[in-house]
Coordinates of C-alpha atoms in Angstrom, one line a residue:
X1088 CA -0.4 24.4 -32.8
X1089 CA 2.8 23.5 -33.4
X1090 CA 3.5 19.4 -33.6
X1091 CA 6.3 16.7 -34.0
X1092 CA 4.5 14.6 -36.5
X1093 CA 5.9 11.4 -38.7
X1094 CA 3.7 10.7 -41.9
X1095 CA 6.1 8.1 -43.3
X1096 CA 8.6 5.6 -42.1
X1097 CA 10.7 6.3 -45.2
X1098 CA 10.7 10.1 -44.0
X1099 CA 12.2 11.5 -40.6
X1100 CA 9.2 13.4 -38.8
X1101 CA 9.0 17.6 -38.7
X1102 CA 7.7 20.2 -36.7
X1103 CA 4.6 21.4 -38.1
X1104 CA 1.5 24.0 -37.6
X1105 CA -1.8 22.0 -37.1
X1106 CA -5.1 22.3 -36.0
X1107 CA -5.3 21.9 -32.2
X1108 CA -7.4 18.9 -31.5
X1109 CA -10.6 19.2 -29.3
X1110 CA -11.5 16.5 -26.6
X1111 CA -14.0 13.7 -27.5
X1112 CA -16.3 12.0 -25.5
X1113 CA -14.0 10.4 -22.5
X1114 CA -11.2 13.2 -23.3
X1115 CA -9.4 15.9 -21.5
X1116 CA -6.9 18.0 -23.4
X1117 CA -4.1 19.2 -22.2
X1118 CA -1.6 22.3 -22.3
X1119 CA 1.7 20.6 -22.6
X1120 CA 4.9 21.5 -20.5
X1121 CA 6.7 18.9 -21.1
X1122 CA 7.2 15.6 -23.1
X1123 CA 9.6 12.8 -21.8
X1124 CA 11.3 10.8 -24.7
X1125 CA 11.3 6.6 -25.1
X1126 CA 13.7 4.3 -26.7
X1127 CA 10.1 3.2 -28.0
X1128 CA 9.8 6.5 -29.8
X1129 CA 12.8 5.7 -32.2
X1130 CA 11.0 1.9 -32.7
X1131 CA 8.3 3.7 -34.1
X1132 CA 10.5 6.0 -36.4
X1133 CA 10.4 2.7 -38.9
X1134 CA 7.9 1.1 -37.4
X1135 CA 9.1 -1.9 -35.2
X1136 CA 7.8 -0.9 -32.0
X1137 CA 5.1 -3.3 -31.0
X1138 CA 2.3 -0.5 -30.3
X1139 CA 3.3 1.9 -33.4
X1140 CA 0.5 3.8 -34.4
X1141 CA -1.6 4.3 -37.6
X1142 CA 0.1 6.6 -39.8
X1143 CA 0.2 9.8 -39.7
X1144 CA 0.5 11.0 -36.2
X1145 CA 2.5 12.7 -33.6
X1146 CA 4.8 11.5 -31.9
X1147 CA 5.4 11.4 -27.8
X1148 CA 4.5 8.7 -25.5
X1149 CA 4.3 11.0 -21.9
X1150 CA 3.6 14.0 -21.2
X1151 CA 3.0 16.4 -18.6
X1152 CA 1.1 19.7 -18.2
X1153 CA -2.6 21.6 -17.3
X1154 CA -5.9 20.3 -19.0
X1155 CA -7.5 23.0 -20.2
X1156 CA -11.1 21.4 -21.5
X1157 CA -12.5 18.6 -21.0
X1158 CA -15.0 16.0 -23.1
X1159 CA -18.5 14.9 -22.0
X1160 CA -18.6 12.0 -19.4
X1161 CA -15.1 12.9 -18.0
X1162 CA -15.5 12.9 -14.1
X1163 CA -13.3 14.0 -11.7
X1164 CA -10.5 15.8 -13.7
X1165 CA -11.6 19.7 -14.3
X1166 CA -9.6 22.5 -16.3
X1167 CA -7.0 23.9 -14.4
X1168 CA -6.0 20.3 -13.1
X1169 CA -1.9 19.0 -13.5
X1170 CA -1.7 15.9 -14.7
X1171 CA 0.6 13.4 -16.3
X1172 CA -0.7 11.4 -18.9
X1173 CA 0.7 8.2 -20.7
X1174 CA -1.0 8.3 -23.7
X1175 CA 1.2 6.6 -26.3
X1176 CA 1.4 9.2 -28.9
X1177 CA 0.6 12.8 -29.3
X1178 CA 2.8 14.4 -26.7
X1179 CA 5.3 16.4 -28.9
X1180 CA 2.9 19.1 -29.5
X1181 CA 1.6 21.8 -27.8
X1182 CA -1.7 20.5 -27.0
X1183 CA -3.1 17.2 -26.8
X1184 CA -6.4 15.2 -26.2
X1185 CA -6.2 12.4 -24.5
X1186 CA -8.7 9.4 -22.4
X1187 CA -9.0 10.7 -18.8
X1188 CA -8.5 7.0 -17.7
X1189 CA -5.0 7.3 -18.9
X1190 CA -4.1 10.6 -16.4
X1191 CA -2.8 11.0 -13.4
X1192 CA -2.9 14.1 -10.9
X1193 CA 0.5 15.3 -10.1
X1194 CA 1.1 17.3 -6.6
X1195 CA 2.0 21.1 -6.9
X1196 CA 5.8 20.7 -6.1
X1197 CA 6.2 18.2 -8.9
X1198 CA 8.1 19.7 -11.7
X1199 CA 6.7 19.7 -15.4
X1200 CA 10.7 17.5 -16.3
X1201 CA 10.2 15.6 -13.3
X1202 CA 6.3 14.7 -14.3
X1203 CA 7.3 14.0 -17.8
X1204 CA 9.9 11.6 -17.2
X1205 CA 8.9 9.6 -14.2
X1206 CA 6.0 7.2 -15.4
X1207 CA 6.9 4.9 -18.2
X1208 CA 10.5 4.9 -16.3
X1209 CA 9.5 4.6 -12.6
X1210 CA 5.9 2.6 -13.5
X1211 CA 8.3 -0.3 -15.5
X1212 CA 10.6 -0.9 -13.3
X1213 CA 8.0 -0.7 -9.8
X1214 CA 6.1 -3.1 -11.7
X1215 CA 9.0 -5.6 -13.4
X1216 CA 10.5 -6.0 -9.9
X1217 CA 7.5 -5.7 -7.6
X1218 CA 5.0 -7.0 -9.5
X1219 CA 6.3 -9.4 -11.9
X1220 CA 9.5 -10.7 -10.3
X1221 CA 8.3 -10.4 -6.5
X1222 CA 11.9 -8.8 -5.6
X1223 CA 12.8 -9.6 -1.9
X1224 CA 14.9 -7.6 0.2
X1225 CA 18.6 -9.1 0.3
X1226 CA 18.2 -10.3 -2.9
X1227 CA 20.9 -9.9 -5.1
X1228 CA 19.3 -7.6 -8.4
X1229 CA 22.2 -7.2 -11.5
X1230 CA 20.3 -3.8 -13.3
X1231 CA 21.6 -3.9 -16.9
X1232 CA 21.9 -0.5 -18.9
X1233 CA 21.7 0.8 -15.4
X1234 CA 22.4 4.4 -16.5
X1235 CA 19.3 4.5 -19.3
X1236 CA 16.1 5.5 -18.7
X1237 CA 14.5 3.0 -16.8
X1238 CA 17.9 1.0 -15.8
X1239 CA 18.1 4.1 -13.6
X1240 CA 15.0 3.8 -12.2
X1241 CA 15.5 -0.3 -11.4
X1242 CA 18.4 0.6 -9.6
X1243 CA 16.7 3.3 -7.5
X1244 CA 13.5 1.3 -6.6
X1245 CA 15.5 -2.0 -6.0
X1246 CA 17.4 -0.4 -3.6
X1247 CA 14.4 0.9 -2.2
X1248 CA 13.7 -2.3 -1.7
X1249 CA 15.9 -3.9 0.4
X1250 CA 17.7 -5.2 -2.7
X1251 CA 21.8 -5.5 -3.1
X1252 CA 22.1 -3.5 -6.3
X1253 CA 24.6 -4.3 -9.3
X1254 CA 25.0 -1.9 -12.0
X1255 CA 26.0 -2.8 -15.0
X1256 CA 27.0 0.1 -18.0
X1257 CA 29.3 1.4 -20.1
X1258 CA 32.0 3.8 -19.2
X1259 CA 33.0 5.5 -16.1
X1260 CA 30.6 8.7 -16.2
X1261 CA 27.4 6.1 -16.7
X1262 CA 28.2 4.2 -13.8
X1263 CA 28.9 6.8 -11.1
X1264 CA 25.2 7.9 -12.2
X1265 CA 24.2 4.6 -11.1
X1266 CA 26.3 5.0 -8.3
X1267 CA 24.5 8.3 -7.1
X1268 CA 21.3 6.2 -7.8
X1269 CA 22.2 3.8 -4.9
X1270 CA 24.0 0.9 -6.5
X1271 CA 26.2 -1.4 -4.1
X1272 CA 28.5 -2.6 -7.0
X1273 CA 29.5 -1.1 -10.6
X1274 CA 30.4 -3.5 -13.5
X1275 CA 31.7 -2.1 -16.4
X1276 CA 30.3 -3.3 -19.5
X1277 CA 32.8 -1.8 -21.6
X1278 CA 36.0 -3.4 -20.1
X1279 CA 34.8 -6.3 -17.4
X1280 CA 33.1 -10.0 -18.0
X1281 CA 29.8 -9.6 -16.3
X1282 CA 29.6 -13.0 -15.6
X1283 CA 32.9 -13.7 -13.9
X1284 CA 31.8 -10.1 -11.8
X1285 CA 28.8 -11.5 -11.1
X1286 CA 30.4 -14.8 -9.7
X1287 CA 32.5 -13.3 -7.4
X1288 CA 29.5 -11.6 -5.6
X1289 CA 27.3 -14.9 -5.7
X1290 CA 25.1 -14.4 -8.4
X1291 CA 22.0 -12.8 -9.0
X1292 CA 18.6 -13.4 -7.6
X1293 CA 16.8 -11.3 -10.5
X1294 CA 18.3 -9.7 -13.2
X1295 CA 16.9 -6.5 -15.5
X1296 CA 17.1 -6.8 -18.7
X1297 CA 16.4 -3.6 -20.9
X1298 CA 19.3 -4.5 -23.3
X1299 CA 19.5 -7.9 -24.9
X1300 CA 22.4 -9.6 -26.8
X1301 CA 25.8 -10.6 -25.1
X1302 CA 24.7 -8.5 -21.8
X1303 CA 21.6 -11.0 -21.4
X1304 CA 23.6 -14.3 -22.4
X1305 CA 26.3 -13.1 -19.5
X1306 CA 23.7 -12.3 -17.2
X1307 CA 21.7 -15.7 -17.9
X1308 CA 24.6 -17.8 -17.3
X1309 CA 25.4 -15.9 -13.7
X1310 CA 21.8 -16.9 -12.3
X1311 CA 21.6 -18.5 -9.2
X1312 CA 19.4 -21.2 -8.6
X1313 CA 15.3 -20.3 -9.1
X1314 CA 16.6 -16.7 -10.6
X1315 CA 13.8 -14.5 -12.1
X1316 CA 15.3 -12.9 -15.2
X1317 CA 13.3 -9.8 -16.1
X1318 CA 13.3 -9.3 -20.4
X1319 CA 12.6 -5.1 -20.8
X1320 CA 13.6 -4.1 -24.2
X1321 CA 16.4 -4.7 -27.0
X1322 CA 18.3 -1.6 -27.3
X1323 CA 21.3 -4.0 -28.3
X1324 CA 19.3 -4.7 -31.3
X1325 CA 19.6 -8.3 -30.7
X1326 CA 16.4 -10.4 -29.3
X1327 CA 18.2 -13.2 -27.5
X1328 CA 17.0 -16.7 -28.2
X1329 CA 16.7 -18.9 -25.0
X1330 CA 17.4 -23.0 -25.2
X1331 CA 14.3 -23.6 -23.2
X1332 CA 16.4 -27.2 -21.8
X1333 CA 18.8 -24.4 -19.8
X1334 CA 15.8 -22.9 -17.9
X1335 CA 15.5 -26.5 -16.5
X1336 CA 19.0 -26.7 -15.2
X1337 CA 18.7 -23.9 -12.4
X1338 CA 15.2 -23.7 -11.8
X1339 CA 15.1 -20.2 -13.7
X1340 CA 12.1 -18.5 -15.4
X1341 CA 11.9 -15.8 -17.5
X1342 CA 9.4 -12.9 -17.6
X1343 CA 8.6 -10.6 -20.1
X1344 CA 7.4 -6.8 -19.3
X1345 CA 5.2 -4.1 -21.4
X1346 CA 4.4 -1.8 -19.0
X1347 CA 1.8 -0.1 -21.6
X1348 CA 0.1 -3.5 -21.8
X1349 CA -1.7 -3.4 -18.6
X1350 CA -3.7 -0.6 -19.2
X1351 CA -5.6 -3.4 -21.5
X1352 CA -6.3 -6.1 -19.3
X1353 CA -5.2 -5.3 -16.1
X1354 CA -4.9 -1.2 -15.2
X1355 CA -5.6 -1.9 -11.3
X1356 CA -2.0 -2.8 -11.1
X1357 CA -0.4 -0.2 -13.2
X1358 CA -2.5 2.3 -11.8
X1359 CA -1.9 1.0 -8.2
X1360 CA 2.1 0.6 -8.7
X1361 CA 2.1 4.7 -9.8
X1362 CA 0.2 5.5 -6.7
X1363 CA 2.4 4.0 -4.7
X1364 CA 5.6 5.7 -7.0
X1365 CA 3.9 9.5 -6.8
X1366 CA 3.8 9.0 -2.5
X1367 CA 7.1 7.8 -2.9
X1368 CA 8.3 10.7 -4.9
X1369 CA 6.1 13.0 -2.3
X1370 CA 8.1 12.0 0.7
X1371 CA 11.2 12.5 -1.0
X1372 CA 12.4 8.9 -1.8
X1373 CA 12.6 9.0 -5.9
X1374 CA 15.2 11.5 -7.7
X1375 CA 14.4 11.3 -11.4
X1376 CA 17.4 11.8 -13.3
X1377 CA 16.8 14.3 -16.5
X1378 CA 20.2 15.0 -18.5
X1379 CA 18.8 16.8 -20.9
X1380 CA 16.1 19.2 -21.4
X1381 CA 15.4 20.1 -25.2
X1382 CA 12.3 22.8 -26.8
X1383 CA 10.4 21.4 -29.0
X1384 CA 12.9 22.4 -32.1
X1385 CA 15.4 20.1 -30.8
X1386 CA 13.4 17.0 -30.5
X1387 CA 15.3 15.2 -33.5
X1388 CA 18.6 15.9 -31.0
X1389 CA 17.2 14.5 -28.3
X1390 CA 15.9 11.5 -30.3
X1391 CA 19.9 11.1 -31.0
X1392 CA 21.2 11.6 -27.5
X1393 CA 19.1 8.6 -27.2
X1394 CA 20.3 6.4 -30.3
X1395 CA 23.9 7.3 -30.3
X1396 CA 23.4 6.6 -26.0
X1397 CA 24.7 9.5 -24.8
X1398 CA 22.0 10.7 -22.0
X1399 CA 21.5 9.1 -19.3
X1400 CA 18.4 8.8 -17.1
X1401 CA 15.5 10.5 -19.2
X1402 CA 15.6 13.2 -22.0
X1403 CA 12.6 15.9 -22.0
X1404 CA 11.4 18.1 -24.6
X1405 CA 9.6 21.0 -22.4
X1406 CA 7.2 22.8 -24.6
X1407 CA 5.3 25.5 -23.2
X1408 CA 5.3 26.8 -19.3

């Protein structure tokens, strides 16, 4: 089969032939349609991301397509079955095996793009603000990188939820996107002072971090009082430090997010926040945002629409049909 695969961090990865892999014990394998890309796939390029795996493998965090065999004590998924599965690696390829407990069932009118890019996405931010940050309706929510993958999806699912919505990205084009998503108020990132914008609508209640640097230390300082700020990712590049004495001041905390991480010690609420996603994408309410879908020999361009930022929403690689 043919494979994305990285055997150094010194080395860019290559599309290779290699043997398809057959499901162990606790496995299903899967046809794959479709792959959605990460900013946490070019971490792993050299390395930095937090759950980079063992060397060599192939890359691909989420993908979605048909399981074709299963392994022995796999219950209740059967060949023929359309699933999405986060599986952390092994998705830019054109089959996969992967732990059953880590797949989802999709419904028929699902497409294979929209399967691919909607958990890591949608399942972070449903969890950040519902979960983690308790995100009431009329609450003010400022969405940082609003036009990326999963800044999209905060802005979507806090307006879902009864939130006032400020966007905050670069450029024109990027925030009308968030516009279309359902934001109440654009801030341009490129040309405004987020936190004077921020002051003149009152502050925000919680704030969505997937970004870092300046963005986070204008967004800190345009808290209001007992303000949850939400810390995603870095694509800045800069991990902000915090004076923990300025927490004190307004009341604020800060909580951190690894979406992945609850499938170690707590999967009941992942698994319960992308049920309650998938029957929100069933009656119509969710819209993923794909602007771009790539085959498989164009998965080093769609690595660089993400570094150089030019997508927005998610980038897929589609595979087979």
């Amino acid at each position: 089969m043919r494979a994305f695969f990285l055997e150094s961090h010194e080395r860019p990865p290559s599309l290779r032939d290699i043997p398809a892999p057959e499901p162990g014990s606790g496995e299903i394998r899967v046809r794959i349609a479709a792959c959605g890309l990460n900013f946490a796939d070019l971490l792993m390029l050299n390395g930095s991301y937090q759950d980079t795996p063992a060397l060599p493998f192939v890359m691909g965090m989420e993908v979605a397509g048909t399981i074709d065999a299963v392994g022995d004590g796999v219950s209740g998924f059967a060949p023929g079955d359309r699933v999405a599965v986060f599986g952390g690696q092994g998705g830019l390829a054109e089959f996969g095996c992967f732990e059953a407990a880590r797949a989802v069932k999709i419904p028929d009118a699902m497409s294979w793009e929209d399967a691919a890019a909607f958990q890591i996405a949608y399942g972070t931010s449903h969890l950040a603000l519902d979960y983690r940050a308790r995100l009431g309706a009329g609450e003010t929510l400022l969405v940082l990188g609003a036009a990326g993958g999963v800044g999209l999806t905060a802005v979507e699912i806090g307006k879902l939820m009864g939130a006032r919505v400020v966007a905050c990205a670069r450029g024109a084009d990027k925030l009308d996107v968030a516009r279309q998503a359902g934001a109440d108020h654009l801030i341009d990132a490129a040309s405004q002072d987020i936190r004077e914008e921020m002051k003149a609508l009152g502050g925000a209640d919680v704030v969505y971090d997937p970004v870092g640097g300046d963005q986070f230390k204008a967004a800190f300082r345009s808290c209001r009082p007992e303000a949850r700020i939400l810390t995603i990712g870095f694509a800045s590049g800069e991990v902000p430090q915090i004076k923990a004495n300025h927490l004190l001041v307004k009341n604020l905390s800060v909580l951190g997010l690894y979406w992945g991480g609850y499938l170690a010690f707590k999967p009941a609420a992942l698994t319960g926040s992308l049920q309650t996603l998938l029957g929100w994408y069933g009656e119509g309410r969710l819209k993923p945002h794909v602007s771009h879908v790539l085959p498989l020999e164009q998965t080093a361009e769609g690595m660089e629409l993400l570094r150089s930022r030019k997508s927005t929403g998610k980038v897929v690689i589609r595979i087979t049909d």
